[in-house]
mmCIF file of C-alpha atoms in Angstrom:
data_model
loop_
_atom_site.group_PDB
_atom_site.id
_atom_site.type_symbol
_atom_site.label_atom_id
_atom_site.label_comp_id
_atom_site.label_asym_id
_atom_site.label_seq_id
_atom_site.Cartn_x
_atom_site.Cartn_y
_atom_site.Cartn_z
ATOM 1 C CA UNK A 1 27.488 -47.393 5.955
ATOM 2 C CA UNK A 2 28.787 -51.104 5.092
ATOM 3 C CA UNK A 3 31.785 -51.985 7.399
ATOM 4 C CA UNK A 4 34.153 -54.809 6.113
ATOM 5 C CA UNK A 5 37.411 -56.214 6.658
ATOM 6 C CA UNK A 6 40.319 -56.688 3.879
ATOM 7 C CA UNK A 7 43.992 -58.216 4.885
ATOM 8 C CA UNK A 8 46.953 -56.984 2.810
ATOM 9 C CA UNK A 9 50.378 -59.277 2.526
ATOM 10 C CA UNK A 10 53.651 -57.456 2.762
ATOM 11 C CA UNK A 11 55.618 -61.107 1.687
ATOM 12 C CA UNK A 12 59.244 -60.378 -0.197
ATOM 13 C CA UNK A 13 58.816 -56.617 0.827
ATOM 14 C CA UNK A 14 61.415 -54.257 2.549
ATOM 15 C CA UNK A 15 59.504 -54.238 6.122
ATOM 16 C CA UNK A 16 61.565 -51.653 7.566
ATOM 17 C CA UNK A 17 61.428 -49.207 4.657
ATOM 18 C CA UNK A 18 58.268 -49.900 3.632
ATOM 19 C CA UNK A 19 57.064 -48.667 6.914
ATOM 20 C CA UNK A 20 59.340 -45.802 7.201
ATOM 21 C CA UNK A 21 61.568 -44.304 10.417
ATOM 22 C CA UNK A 22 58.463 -44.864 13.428
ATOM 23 C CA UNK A 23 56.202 -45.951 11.258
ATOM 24 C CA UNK A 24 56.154 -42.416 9.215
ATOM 25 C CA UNK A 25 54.585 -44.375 6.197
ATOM 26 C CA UNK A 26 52.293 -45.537 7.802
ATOM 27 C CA UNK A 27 51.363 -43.269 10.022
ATOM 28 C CA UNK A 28 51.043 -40.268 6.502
ATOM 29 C CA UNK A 29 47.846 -43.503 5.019
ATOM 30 C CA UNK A 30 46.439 -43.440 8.485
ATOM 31 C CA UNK A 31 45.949 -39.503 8.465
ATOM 32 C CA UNK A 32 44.593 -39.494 5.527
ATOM 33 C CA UNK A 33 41.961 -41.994 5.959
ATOM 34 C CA UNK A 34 39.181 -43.432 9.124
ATOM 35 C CA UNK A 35 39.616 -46.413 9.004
ATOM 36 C CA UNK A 36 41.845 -48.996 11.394
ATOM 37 C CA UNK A 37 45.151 -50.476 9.880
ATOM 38 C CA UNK A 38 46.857 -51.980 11.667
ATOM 39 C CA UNK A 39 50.300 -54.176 10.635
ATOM 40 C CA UNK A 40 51.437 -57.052 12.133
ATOM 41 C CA UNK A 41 54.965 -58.980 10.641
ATOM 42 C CA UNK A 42 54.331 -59.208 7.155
ATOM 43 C CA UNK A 43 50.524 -58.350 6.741
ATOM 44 C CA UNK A 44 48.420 -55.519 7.344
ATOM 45 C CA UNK A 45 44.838 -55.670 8.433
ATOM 46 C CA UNK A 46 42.229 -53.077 7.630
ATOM 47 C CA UNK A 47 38.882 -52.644 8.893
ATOM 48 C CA UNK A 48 36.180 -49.365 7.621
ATOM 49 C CA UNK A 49 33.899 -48.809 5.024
ATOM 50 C CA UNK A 50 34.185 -50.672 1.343
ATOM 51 C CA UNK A 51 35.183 -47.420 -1.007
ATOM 52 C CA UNK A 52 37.800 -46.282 1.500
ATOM 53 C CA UNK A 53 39.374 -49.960 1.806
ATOM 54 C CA UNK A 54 39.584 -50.361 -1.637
ATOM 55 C CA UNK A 55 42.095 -47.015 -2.027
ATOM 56 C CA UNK A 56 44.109 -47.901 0.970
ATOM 57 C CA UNK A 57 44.527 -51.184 -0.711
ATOM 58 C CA UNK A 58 45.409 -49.420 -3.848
ATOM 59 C CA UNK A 59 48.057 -47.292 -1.913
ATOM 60 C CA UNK A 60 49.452 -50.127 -0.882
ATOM 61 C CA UNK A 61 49.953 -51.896 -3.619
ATOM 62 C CA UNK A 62 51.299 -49.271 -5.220
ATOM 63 C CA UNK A 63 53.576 -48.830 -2.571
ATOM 64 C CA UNK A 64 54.743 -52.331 -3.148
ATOM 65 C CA UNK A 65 55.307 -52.430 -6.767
ATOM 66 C CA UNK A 66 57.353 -49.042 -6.315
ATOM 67 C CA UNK A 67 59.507 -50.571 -3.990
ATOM 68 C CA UNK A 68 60.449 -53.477 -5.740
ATOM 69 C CA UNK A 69 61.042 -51.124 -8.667
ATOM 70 C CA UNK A 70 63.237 -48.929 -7.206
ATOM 71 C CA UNK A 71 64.609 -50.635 -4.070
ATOM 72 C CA UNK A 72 62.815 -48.300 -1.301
ATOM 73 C CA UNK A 73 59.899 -46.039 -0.940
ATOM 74 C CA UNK A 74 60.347 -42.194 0.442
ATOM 75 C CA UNK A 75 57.724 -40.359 2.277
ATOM 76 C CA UNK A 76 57.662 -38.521 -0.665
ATOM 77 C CA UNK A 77 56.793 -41.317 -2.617
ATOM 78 C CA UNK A 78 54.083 -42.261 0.001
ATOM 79 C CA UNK A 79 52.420 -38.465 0.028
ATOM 80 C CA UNK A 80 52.321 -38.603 -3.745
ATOM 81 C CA UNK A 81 50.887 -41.922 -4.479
ATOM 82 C CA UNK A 82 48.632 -41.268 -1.395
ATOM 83 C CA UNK A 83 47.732 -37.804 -3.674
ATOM 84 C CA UNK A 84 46.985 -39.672 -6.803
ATOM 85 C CA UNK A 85 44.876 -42.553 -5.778
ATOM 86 C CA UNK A 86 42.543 -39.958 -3.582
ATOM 87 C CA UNK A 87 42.677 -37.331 -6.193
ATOM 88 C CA UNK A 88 43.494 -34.947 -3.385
ATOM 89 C CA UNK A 89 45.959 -34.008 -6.144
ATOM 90 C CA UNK A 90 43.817 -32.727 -8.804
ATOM 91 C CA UNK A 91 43.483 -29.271 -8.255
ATOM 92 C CA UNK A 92 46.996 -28.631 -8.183
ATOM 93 C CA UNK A 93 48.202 -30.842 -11.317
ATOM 94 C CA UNK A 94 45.505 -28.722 -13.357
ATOM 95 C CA UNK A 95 47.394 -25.449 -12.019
ATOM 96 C CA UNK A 96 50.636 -26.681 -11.904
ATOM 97 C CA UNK A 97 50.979 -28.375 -15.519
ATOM 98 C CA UNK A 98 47.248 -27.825 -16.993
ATOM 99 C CA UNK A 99 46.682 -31.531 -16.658
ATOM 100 C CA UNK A 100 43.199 -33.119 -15.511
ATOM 101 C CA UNK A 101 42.255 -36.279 -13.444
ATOM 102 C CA UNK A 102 40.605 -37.699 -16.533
ATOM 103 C CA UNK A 103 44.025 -37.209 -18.530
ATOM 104 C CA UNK A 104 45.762 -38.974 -16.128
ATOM 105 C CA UNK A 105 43.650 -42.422 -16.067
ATOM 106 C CA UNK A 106 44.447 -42.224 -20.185
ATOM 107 C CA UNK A 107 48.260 -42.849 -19.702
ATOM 108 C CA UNK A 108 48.159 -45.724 -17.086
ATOM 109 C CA UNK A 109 48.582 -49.145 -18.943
ATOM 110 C CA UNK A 110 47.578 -52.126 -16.829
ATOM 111 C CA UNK A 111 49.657 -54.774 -17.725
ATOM 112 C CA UNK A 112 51.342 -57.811 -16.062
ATOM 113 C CA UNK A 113 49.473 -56.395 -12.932
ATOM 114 C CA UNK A 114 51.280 -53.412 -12.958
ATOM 115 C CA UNK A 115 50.827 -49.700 -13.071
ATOM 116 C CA UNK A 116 52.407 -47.245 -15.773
ATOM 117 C CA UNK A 117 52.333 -43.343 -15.217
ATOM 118 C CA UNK A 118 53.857 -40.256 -14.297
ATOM 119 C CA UNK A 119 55.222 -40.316 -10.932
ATOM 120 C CA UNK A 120 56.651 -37.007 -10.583
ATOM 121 C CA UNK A 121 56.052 -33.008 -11.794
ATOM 122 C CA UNK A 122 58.485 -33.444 -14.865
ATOM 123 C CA UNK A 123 57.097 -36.505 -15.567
ATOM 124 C CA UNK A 124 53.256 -34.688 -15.989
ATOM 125 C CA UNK A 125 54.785 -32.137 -17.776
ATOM 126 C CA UNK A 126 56.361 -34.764 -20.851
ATOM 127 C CA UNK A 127 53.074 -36.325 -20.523
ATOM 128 C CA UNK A 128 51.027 -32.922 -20.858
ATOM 129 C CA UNK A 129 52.990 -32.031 -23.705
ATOM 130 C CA UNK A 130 52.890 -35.252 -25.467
ATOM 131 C CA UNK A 131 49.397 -34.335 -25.543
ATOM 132 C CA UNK A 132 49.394 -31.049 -27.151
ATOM 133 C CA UNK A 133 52.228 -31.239 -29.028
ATOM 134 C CA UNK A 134 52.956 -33.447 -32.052
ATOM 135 C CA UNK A 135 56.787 -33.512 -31.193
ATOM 136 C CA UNK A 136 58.208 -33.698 -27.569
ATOM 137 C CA UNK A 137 61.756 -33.045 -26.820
ATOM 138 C CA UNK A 138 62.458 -35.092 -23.213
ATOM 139 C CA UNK A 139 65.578 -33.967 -21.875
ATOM 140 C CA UNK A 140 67.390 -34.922 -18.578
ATOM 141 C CA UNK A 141 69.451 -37.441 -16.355
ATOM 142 C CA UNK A 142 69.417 -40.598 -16.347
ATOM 143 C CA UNK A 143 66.790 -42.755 -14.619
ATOM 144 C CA UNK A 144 63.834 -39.799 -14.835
ATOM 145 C CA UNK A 145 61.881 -42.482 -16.703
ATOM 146 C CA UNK A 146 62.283 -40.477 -20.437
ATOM 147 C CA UNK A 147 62.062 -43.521 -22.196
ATOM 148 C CA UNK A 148 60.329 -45.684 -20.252
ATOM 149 C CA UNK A 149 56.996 -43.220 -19.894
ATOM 150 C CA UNK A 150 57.655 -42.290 -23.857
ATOM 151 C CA UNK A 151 56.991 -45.858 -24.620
ATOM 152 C CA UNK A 152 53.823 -46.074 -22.240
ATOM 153 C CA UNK A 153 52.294 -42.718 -23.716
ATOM 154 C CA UNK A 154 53.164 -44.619 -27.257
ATOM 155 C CA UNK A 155 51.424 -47.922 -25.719
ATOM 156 C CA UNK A 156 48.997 -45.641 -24.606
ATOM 157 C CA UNK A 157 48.083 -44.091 -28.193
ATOM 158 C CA UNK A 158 48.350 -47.336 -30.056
ATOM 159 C CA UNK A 159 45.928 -48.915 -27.343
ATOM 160 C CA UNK A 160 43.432 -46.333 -27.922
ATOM 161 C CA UNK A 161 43.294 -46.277 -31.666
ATOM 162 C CA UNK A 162 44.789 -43.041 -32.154
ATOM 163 C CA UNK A 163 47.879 -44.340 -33.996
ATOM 164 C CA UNK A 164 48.186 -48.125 -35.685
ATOM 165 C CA UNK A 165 51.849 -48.517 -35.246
ATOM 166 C CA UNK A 166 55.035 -47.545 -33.344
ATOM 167 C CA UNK A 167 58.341 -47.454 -34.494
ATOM 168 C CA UNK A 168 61.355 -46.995 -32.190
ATOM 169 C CA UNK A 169 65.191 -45.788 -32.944
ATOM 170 C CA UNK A 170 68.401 -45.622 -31.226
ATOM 171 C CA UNK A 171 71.827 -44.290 -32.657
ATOM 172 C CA UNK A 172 74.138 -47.169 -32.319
ATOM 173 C CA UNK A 173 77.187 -44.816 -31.138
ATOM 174 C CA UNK A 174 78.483 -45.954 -27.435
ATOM 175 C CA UNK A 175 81.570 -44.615 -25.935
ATOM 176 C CA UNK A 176 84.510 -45.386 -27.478
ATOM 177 C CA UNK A 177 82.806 -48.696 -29.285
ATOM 178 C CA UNK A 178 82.114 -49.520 -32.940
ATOM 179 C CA UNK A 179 79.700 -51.820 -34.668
ATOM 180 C CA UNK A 180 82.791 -53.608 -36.718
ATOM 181 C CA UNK A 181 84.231 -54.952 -33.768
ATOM 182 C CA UNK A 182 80.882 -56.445 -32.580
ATOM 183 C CA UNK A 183 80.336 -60.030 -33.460
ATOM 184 C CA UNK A 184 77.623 -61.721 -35.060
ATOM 185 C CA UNK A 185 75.717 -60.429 -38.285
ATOM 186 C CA UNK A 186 74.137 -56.734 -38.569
ATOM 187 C CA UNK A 187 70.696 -57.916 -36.772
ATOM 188 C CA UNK A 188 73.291 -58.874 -33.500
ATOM 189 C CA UNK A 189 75.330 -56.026 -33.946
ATOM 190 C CA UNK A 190 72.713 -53.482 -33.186
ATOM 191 C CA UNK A 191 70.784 -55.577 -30.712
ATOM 192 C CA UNK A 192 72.657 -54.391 -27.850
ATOM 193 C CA UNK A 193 72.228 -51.132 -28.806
ATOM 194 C CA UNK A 194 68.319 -51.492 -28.833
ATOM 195 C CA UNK A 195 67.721 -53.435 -25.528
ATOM 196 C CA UNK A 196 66.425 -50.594 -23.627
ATOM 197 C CA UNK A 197 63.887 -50.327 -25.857
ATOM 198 C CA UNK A 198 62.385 -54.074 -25.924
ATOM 199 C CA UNK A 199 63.038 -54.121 -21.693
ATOM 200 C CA UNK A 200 60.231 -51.207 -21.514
ATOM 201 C CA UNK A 201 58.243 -52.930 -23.907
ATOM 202 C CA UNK A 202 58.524 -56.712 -22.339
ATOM 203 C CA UNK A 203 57.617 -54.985 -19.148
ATOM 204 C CA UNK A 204 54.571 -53.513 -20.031
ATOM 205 C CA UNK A 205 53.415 -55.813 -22.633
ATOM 206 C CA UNK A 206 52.513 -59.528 -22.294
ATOM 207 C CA UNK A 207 54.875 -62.048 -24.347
ATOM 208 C CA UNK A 208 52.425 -63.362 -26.611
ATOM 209 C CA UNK A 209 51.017 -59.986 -27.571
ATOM 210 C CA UNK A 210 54.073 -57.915 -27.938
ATOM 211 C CA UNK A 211 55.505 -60.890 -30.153
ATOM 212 C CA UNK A 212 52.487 -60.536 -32.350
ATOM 213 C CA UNK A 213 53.584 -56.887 -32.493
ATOM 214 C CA UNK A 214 56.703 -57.346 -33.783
ATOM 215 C CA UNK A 215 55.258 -60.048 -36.411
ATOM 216 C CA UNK A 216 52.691 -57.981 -37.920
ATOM 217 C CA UNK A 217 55.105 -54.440 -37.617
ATOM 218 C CA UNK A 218 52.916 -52.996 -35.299
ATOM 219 C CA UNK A 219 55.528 -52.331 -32.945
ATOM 220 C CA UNK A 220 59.481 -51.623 -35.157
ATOM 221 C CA UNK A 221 62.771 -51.422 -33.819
ATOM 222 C CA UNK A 222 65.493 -50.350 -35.818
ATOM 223 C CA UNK A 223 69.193 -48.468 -35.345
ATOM 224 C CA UNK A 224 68.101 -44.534 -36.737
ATOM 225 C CA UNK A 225 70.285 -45.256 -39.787
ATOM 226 C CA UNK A 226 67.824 -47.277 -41.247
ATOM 227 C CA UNK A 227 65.521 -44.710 -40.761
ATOM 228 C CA UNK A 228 66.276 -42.624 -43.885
ATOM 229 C CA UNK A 229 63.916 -42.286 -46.763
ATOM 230 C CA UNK A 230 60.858 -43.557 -44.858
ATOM 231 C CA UNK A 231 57.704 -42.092 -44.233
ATOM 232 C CA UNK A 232 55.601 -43.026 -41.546
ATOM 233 C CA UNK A 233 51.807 -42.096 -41.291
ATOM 234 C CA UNK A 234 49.507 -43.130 -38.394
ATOM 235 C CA UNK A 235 52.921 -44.096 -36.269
ATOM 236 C CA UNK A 236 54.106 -43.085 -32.991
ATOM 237 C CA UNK A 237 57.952 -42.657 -33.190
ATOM 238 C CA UNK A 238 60.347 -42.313 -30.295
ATOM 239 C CA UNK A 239 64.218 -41.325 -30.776
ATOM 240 C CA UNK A 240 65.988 -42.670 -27.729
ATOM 241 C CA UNK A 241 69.341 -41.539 -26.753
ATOM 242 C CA UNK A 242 69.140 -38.741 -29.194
ATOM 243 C CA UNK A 243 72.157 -36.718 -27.973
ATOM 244 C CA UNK A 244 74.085 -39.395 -29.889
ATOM 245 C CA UNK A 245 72.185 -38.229 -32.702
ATOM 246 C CA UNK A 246 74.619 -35.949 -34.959
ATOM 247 C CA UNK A 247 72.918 -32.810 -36.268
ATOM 248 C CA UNK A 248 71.758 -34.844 -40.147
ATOM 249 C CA UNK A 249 70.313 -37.804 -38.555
ATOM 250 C CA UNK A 250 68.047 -35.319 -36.515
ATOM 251 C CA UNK A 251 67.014 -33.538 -39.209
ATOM 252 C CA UNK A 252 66.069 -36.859 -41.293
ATOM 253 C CA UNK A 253 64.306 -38.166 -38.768
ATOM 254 C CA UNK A 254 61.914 -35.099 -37.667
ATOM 255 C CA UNK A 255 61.125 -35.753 -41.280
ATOM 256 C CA UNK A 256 60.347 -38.641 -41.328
ATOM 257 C CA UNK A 257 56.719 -37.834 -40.050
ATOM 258 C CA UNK A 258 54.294 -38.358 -42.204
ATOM 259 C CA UNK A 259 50.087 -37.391 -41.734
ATOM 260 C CA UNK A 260 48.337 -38.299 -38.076
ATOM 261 C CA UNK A 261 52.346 -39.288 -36.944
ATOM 262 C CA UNK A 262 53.790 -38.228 -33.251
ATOM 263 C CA UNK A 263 57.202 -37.851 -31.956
ATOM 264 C CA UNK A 264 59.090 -38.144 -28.576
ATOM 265 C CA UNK A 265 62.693 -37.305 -28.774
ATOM 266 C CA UNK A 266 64.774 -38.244 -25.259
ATOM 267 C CA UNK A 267 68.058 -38.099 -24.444
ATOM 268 C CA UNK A 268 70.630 -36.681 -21.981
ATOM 269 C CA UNK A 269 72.765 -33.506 -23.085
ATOM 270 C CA UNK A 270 75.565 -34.439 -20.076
ATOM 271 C CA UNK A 271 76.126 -37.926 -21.666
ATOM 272 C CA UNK A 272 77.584 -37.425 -25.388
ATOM 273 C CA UNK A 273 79.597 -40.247 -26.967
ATOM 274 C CA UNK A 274 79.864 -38.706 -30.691
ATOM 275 C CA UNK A 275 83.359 -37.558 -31.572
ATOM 276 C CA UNK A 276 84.829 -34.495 -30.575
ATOM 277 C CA UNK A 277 84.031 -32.283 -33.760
ATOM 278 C CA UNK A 278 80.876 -33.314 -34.132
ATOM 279 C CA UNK A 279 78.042 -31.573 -32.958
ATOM 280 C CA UNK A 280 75.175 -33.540 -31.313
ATOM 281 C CA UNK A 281 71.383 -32.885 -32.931
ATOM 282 C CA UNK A 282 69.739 -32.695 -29.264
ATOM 283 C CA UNK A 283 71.891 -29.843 -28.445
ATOM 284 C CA UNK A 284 71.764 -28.253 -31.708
ATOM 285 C CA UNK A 285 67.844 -28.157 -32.121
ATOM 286 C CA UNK A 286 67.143 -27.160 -28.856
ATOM 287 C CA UNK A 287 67.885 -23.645 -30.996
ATOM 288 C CA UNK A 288 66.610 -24.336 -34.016
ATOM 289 C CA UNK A 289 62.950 -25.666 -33.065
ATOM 290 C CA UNK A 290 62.449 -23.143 -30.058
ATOM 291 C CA UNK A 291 59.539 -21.168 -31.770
ATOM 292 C CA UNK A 292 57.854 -24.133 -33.759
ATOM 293 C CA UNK A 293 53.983 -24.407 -33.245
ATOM 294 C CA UNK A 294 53.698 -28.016 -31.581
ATOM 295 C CA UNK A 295 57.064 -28.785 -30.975
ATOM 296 C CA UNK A 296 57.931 -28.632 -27.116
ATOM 297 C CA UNK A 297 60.945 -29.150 -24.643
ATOM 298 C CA UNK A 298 60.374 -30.651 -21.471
ATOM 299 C CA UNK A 299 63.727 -30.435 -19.121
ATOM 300 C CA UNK A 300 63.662 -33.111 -16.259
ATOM 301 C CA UNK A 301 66.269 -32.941 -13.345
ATOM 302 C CA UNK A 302 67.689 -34.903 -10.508
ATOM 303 C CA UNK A 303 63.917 -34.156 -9.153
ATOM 304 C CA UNK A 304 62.224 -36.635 -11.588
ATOM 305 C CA UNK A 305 64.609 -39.456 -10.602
ATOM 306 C CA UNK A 306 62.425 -42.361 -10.056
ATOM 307 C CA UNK A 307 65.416 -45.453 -9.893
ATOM 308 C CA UNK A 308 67.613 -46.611 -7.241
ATOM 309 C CA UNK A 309 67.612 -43.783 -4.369
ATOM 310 C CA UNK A 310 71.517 -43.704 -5.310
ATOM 311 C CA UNK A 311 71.019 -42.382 -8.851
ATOM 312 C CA UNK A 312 69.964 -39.062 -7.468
ATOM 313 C CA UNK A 313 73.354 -38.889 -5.182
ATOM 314 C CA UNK A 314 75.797 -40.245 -8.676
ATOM 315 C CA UNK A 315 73.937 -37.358 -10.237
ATOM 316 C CA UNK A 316 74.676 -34.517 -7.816
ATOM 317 C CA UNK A 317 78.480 -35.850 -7.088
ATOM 318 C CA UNK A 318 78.986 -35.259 -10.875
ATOM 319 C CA UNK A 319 77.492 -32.038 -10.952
ATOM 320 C CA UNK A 320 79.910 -31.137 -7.845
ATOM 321 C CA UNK A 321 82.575 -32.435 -9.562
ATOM 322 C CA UNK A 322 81.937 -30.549 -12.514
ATOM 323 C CA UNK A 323 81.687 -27.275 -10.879
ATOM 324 C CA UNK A 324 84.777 -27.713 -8.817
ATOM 325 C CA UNK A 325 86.636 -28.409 -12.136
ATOM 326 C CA UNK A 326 85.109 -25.529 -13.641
ATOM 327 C CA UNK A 327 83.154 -27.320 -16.033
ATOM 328 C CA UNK A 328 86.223 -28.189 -17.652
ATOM 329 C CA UNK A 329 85.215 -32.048 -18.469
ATOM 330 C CA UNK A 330 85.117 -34.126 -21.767
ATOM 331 C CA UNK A 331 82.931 -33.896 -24.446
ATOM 332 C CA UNK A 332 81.272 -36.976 -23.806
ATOM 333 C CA UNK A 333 80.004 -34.699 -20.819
ATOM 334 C CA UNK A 334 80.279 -31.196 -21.566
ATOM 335 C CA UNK A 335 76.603 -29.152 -22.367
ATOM 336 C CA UNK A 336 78.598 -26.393 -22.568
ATOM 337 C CA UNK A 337 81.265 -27.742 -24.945
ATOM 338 C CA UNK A 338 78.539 -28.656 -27.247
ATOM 339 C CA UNK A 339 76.389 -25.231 -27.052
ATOM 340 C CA UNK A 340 80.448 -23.795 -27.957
ATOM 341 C CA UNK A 341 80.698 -26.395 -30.838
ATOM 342 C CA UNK A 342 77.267 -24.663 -32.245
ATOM 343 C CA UNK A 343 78.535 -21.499 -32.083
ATOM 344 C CA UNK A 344 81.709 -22.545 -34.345
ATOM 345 C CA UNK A 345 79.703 -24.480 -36.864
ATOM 346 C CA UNK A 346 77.752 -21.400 -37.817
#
């Protein structure tokens, strides 16, 4: 049994959330494991054998990077990042969702130092599906990570040779906004539209690389009008904000895949800006696809929420809200408007 010693720096990090109410957090590492760690101010000293050093320092640095992602750390968060980097977990992802340890090393990207993969159940379950089905619907809140893992598992596939391109869409309908009265030419028109998209890509991908992406049209960005009367073989394509999407352009662009293509379709059904008569596609197809061979649905909640611990209370005081008005709320809002619209367009 080797014995060594490995120091840890906590600098720029949350002390008193990092280590939880007494300690909790770190108290639920120092169950799990023998050796000593012991934190003093802003570093933390451990002392055992080499292989179980090098996961506590994992943990940790996991821990980190999740905090400065989201702004604090739960002892939720703790248990399950403690759960994947033992792989005390194992056993009950493969009964849970049907996924396996190996699957899950496939879908972490290593980039810029930092980690990319599921973090919670829902999250497992887009990523399970993504790889048995050659369409995945993503639907939920905001901040359960639909686009952000979509483009990883994309990054993922393109990284492994499996597809030689991705190509990403957004409908560029906001509330109560129009491209006309946007300045600038088309290209700065839609830009603003598409800047979720290139902030999950700059974060994963280095500069130089992702620039050389974009050069070569490895990696395409374009509003999902612009989408019509392609085909695309060998491409990964994600539809982002597809409750936006009216019930054509989701139609053209399922069919837009062409031989060895995947999709990932995300959006949230509570958040529709299209006008009032018409019907958005995500809503719509959630009917008309139910019974397709290797098309799937994946519904996240207020569970999966992986941003600012605040997110999870906006969420629940709109869902109060709604149920104390009776559901009775816009249709920029309203599920159940737009399952209603449905039944009036057939």
């Amino acid at each position: 049994m080797i014995v060594t010693e490995k120091n840890i720096s906590l600098y720029g990090i949350d002390l008193v959330n990092f280590a939880g109410f007494n300690d909790k957090n770190i108290d639920s590492i120092r169950e799990r494991f023998n050796s000593n760690i012991t934190v003093r101010g802003e570093n933390v000293y451990l002392k055992g054998e080499v292989e179980e050093l090098a996961m506590i320092e994992t943990i940790f640095k996991e821990l980190m990077l999740l905090q400065k992602r989201q702004g604090k750390i739960t002892e939720g968060d703790v248990n399950l990042i403690i759960e994947l980097v033992t792989g005390s977990q194992d056993a009950a992802l493969e009964k849970k969702v049907g996924i396996k340890r190996e699957e899950l090393d496939d879908v972490i990207l290593v980039e810029k130092s930092d980690f990319i993969k599921p973090k919670t159940m829902g999250q497992l379950e887009l990523f399970r599906s993504s790889k048995e089905n050659e369409i995945v619907f993503a639907i939920g809140p905001a901040g359960t990570g639909k686009t952000y893992l979509a483009v990883a598992i994309a990054l993922a596939a393109l990284k492994s040779k499996k597809i030689n391109r991705i190509l990403l869409s957004r409908p560029a309908v906001e509330a109560g906004e129009s491209l006309g009265f946007l300045p600038g030419d088309l290209s700065e028109k839609v830009n603003p539209y598409l800047k979720p998209l290139f902030d999950a890509l700059e974060d994963m991908v280095p500069a130089d690389k992702l620039k050389m992406y974009f050069e070569r049209n490895i990696i395409e960005i374009i509003p999902l009008a612009y989408m019509r009367g392609r085909t695309l073989n060998n491409a990964f394509l994600i539809l982002d904000e597809a409750q936006n999407a009216t019930s054509m352009q989701m139609k053209m662009f399922l069919t837009r895949l062409g031989v060895n293509s995947r999709a990932i379709i995300t959006g949230d059904i509570t958040q529709i800006d299209l006008p009032a008569k018409q019907t958005s596609g995500l809503v719509q197809i959630q009917n008309i696809l139910l019974n397709v061979d290797g098309v799937a649905f994946v519904y996240l909640d207020k569970k999966d929420v992986v941003r600012h611990r605040l997110v999870k209370d906006i969420i629940n005081a709109y869902e109060e809200f709604s149920s104390r008005s009776n559901g009775s709320v816009s249709n920029g809002g309203s599920e159940k408007n737009q399952l209603d619209g449905n039944n009036q367009d057939k």
